C-alpha cells in the first residue's frame, strides 16, 4: 500500500524554530524585537523623508521609497510570527497559513530582485542620458517597472507554491525551520521532488539571469561613462554606491539560500542564512541608503531641523501664553 496516501498531512505543520535551547529564547526574542523596531523606523523614516522633501521627488527616490515599502512588508511577514513562536512551546501553522506565508514571502523576495534591477536601469539612464533622464524615466514608466516587478515576483511565487503543495507529505509534519520555505518543505515529502527542484533552478535562474543581466549591463555602461568624464566622478559613484551595496548583499544571501544542491544544506547554516535574508536585509537597506547617500542625510537633517524648530516655537508660545 502507498504510505504516502496513508500519512499525507492535511492539518498543520510544526516548526522546530530558531533554537530548542530555552536559555536562548529570551535573548533571541529581545534581539529580534530590536531588529524589527529598527526595520520599521528605518523604512518608515525613508518613506516619510522622501514624501516630505520635495527635492527627493525624483525617479531614483521613487524607487528607493518603493524598496522601503517592500522591505517593511517583507520583514513583517516573518519577524512578528518568529517572535510569537519564540514564546510558544508548540510552533504550529496550518496548511493555508503556510501557503500564505510562502506566497507573500517568496513573492516579496522575487519582487525585490526585479526592483533592484529597475533601480540599476534608473541609474544607467541618469548617468548615460542625464539631459533626457526625466523624459525617459517618466512617472508612467516608473510605475510600470514597479508594477511589473510585483507581477513577475508573485507569479513566480504562485508557480512554486502550486508545485510544492501538490506534493504528498508523509515524513512527519515537523519543518526544521522557523518559517515556511520550499527547501525544508521538500524534505518532508515522499513524492519525487525532481520537478520541483528543476523549477526552482529554472524560474529562480530565469529571474536571476534577467535581473543580474540588467544590473551588470547597467553598471558596465555606468562605469564606462564615469571613466569618460573629467569632473563629478565622486558624485556619480556616490549615487550608485548605496544601490550596489544592497545588490551585493541581497543576491549573495539569495544564492546561498536557494541556488544550492540538497547536499549543500546544513541545519544551522540554513537558519543563519535565512535570518540574514528574511530579517536583517530589510533592516540594513534603509541604513545603507541613509548613511551612503548625501542627499538623504541632508534631507533628514533639513526635515528634523524644520519640525524641531516648529515644536520649540509652539512650546515657547504655549509657555509664554500661559504665563500671561
PDB file of C-alpha atoms in Angstrom, residues 143-264:
ATOM      1  CA  UNK A 143       5.032  52.855 -12.143  1.00  0.00           C
ATOM      2  CA  UNK A 144       5.094  50.252 -14.931  1.00  0.00           C
ATOM      3  CA  UNK A 145       8.509  48.998 -13.782  1.00  0.00           C
ATOM      4  CA  UNK A 146       7.338  48.697 -10.180  1.00  0.00           C
ATOM      5  CA  UNK A 147       4.058  47.038 -11.238  1.00  0.00           C
ATOM      6  CA  UNK A 148       5.973  44.644 -13.497  1.00  0.00           C
ATOM      7  CA  UNK A 149       8.306  43.757 -10.611  1.00  0.00           C
ATOM      8  CA  UNK A 150       5.343  42.845  -8.385  1.00  0.00           C
ATOM      9  CA  UNK A 151       3.615  40.899 -11.160  1.00  0.00           C
ATOM     10  CA  UNK A 152       6.727  38.863 -12.021  1.00  0.00           C
ATOM     11  CA  UNK A 153       7.582  38.325  -8.357  1.00  0.00           C
ATOM     12  CA  UNK A 154       4.206  36.991  -7.277  1.00  0.00           C
ATOM     13  CA  UNK A 155       3.651  34.990 -10.479  1.00  0.00           C
ATOM     14  CA  UNK A 156       6.924  33.217  -9.739  1.00  0.00           C
ATOM     15  CA  UNK A 157       5.780  32.593  -6.163  1.00  0.00           C
ATOM     16  CA  UNK A 158       2.379  31.208  -7.240  1.00  0.00           C
ATOM     17  CA  UNK A 159       4.060  28.725  -9.612  1.00  0.00           C
ATOM     18  CA  UNK A 160       6.378  27.424  -6.877  1.00  0.00           C
ATOM     19  CA  UNK A 161       3.538  27.114  -4.348  1.00  0.00           C
ATOM     20  CA  UNK A 162       1.349  25.242  -6.813  1.00  0.00           C
ATOM     21  CA  UNK A 163       4.033  22.629  -7.367  1.00  0.00           C
ATOM     22  CA  UNK A 164       5.080  22.464  -3.691  1.00  0.00           C
ATOM     23  CA  UNK A 165       1.605  21.881  -2.256  1.00  0.00           C
ATOM     24  CA  UNK A 166       0.679  19.417  -4.987  1.00  0.00           C
ATOM     25  CA  UNK A 167       3.131  17.003  -3.329  1.00  0.00           C
ATOM     26  CA  UNK A 168       2.214  14.424  -0.711  1.00  0.00           C
ATOM     27  CA  UNK A 169       3.821  14.726   2.725  1.00  0.00           C
ATOM     28  CA  UNK A 170       4.419  11.717   4.953  1.00  0.00           C
ATOM     29  CA  UNK A 171       7.811  12.083   6.659  1.00  0.00           C
ATOM     30  CA  UNK A 172       6.168  13.794   9.613  1.00  0.00           C
ATOM     31  CA  UNK A 173       4.839  17.317   9.849  1.00  0.00           C
ATOM     32  CA  UNK A 174       7.865  18.926  11.545  1.00  0.00           C
ATOM     33  CA  UNK A 175       9.530  21.653   9.477  1.00  0.00           C
ATOM     34  CA  UNK A 176      13.140  22.066  10.558  1.00  0.00           C
ATOM     35  CA  UNK A 177      12.996  25.817  10.155  1.00  0.00           C
ATOM     36  CA  UNK A 178      11.383  28.912  11.703  1.00  0.00           C
ATOM     37  CA  UNK A 179       9.087  29.791   8.796  1.00  0.00           C
ATOM     38  CA  UNK A 180       7.567  28.093   5.750  1.00  0.00           C
ATOM     39  CA  UNK A 181      10.067  27.818   2.933  1.00  0.00           C
ATOM     40  CA  UNK A 182      10.417  25.478  -0.036  1.00  0.00           C
ATOM     41  CA  UNK A 183      13.696  23.600   0.768  1.00  0.00           C
ATOM     42  CA  UNK A 184      12.625  22.410   4.274  1.00  0.00           C
ATOM     43  CA  UNK A 185       9.145  21.529   2.958  1.00  0.00           C
ATOM     44  CA  UNK A 186      10.621  19.350   0.200  1.00  0.00           C
ATOM     45  CA  UNK A 187      12.446  17.323   2.858  1.00  0.00           C
ATOM     46  CA  UNK A 188       9.072  16.150   4.225  1.00  0.00           C
ATOM     47  CA  UNK A 189       7.592  14.756   1.028  1.00  0.00           C
ATOM     48  CA  UNK A 190       7.608  11.204  -0.229  1.00  0.00           C
ATOM     49  CA  UNK A 191       6.851  12.410  -3.755  1.00  0.00           C
ATOM     50  CA  UNK A 192       9.520  12.832  -6.372  1.00  0.00           C
ATOM     51  CA  UNK A 193      10.830  16.386  -5.963  1.00  0.00           C
ATOM     52  CA  UNK A 194      12.996  16.414  -9.082  1.00  0.00           C
ATOM     53  CA  UNK A 195      10.499  18.583 -10.992  1.00  0.00           C
ATOM     54  CA  UNK A 196      10.202  21.000  -8.061  1.00  0.00           C
ATOM     55  CA  UNK A 197      13.955  21.415  -7.822  1.00  0.00           C
ATOM     56  CA  UNK A 198      14.173  21.890 -11.579  1.00  0.00           C
ATOM     57  CA  UNK A 199      11.547  24.639 -11.346  1.00  0.00           C
ATOM     58  CA  UNK A 200      13.460  26.320  -8.513  1.00  0.00           C
ATOM     59  CA  UNK A 201      16.572  26.427 -10.677  1.00  0.00           C
ATOM     60  CA  UNK A 202      14.720  27.327 -13.897  1.00  0.00           C
ATOM     61  CA  UNK A 203      12.466  30.080 -12.532  1.00  0.00           C
ATOM     62  CA  UNK A 204      14.973  31.229  -9.930  1.00  0.00           C
ATOM     63  CA  UNK A 205      17.698  31.167 -12.557  1.00  0.00           C
ATOM     64  CA  UNK A 206      15.489  32.926 -15.110  1.00  0.00           C
ATOM     65  CA  UNK A 207      14.576  35.716 -12.697  1.00  0.00           C
ATOM     66  CA  UNK A 208      18.163  35.947 -11.517  1.00  0.00           C
ATOM     67  CA  UNK A 209      19.512  36.000 -15.087  1.00  0.00           C
ATOM     68  CA  UNK A 210      17.169  38.818 -16.139  1.00  0.00           C
ATOM     69  CA  UNK A 211      17.872  40.892 -13.054  1.00  0.00           C
ATOM     70  CA  UNK A 212      21.618  40.286 -12.913  1.00  0.00           C
ATOM     71  CA  UNK A 213      21.984  40.884 -16.664  1.00  0.00           C
ATOM     72  CA  UNK A 214      20.173  44.204 -16.317  1.00  0.00           C
ATOM     73  CA  UNK A 215      22.309  45.192 -13.331  1.00  0.00           C
ATOM     74  CA  UNK A 216      25.608  44.131 -14.958  1.00  0.00           C
ATOM     75  CA  UNK A 217      24.778  45.815 -18.275  1.00  0.00           C
ATOM     76  CA  UNK A 218      23.730  48.992 -16.490  1.00  0.00           C
ATOM     77  CA  UNK A 219      26.801  49.218 -14.285  1.00  0.00           C
ATOM     78  CA  UNK A 220      29.285  48.322 -17.017  1.00  0.00           C
ATOM     79  CA  UNK A 221      27.920  51.228 -19.048  1.00  0.00           C
ATOM     80  CA  UNK A 222      27.830  53.444 -15.962  1.00  0.00           C
ATOM     81  CA  UNK A 223      31.500  52.654 -15.260  1.00  0.00           C
ATOM     82  CA  UNK A 224      32.454  53.444 -18.873  1.00  0.00           C
ATOM     83  CA  UNK A 225      30.545  56.734 -18.670  1.00  0.00           C
ATOM     84  CA  UNK A 226      32.109  57.724 -15.338  1.00  0.00           C
ATOM     85  CA  UNK A 227      35.636  56.962 -16.539  1.00  0.00           C
ATOM     86  CA  UNK A 228      34.975  59.174 -19.556  1.00  0.00           C
ATOM     87  CA  UNK A 229      34.128  62.305 -17.578  1.00  0.00           C
ATOM     88  CA  UNK A 230      36.670  64.669 -16.037  1.00  0.00           C
ATOM     89  CA  UNK A 231      34.672  66.053 -13.138  1.00  0.00           C
ATOM     90  CA  UNK A 232      31.824  64.880 -10.942  1.00  0.00           C
ATOM     91  CA  UNK A 233      33.073  61.299 -10.674  1.00  0.00           C
ATOM     92  CA  UNK A 234      32.702  61.112  -6.911  1.00  0.00           C
ATOM     93  CA  UNK A 235      29.084  62.297  -7.062  1.00  0.00           C
ATOM     94  CA  UNK A 236      28.293  59.780  -9.810  1.00  0.00           C
ATOM     95  CA  UNK A 237      29.880  56.979  -7.794  1.00  0.00           C
ATOM     96  CA  UNK A 238      28.075  58.018  -4.607  1.00  0.00           C
ATOM     97  CA  UNK A 239      24.643  57.819  -6.288  1.00  0.00           C
ATOM     98  CA  UNK A 240      25.390  54.193  -7.220  1.00  0.00           C
ATOM     99  CA  UNK A 241      27.257  53.057  -4.086  1.00  0.00           C
ATOM    100  CA  UNK A 242      24.185  52.507  -1.896  1.00  0.00           C
ATOM    101  CA  UNK A 243      22.348  50.568  -4.603  1.00  0.00           C
ATOM    102  CA  UNK A 244      25.374  48.394  -5.407  1.00  0.00           C
ATOM    103  CA  UNK A 245      25.820  47.578  -1.708  1.00  0.00           C
ATOM    104  CA  UNK A 246      22.183  46.444  -1.460  1.00  0.00           C
ATOM    105  CA  UNK A 247      22.562  44.378  -4.649  1.00  0.00           C
ATOM    106  CA  UNK A 248      25.643  42.519  -3.410  1.00  0.00           C
ATOM    107  CA  UNK A 249      24.124  41.764  -0.006  1.00  0.00           C
ATOM    108  CA  UNK A 250      20.749  40.696  -1.402  1.00  0.00           C
ATOM    109  CA  UNK A 251      21.993  38.471  -4.229  1.00  0.00           C
ATOM    110  CA  UNK A 252      24.770  36.987  -2.111  1.00  0.00           C
ATOM    111  CA  UNK A 253      22.293  35.767   0.506  1.00  0.00           C
ATOM    112  CA  UNK A 254      19.774  34.755  -2.203  1.00  0.00           C
ATOM    113  CA  UNK A 255      22.326  32.469  -3.903  1.00  0.00           C
ATOM    114  CA  UNK A 256      23.341  30.955  -0.562  1.00  0.00           C
ATOM    115  CA  UNK A 257      19.700  30.402   0.414  1.00  0.00           C
ATOM    116  CA  UNK A 258      18.307  28.781  -2.747  1.00  0.00           C
ATOM    117  CA  UNK A 259      20.710  28.082  -5.582  1.00  0.00           C
ATOM    118  CA  UNK A 260      22.380  25.120  -3.900  1.00  0.00           C
ATOM    119  CA  UNK A 261      22.084  21.356  -4.255  1.00  0.00           C
ATOM    120  CA  UNK A 262      20.259  19.418  -1.489  1.00  0.00           C
ATOM    121  CA  UNK A 263      23.574  18.008  -0.217  1.00  0.00           C
ATOM    122  CA  UNK A 264      24.789  21.547   0.478  1.00  0.00           C
TER     123      UNK A 264
END
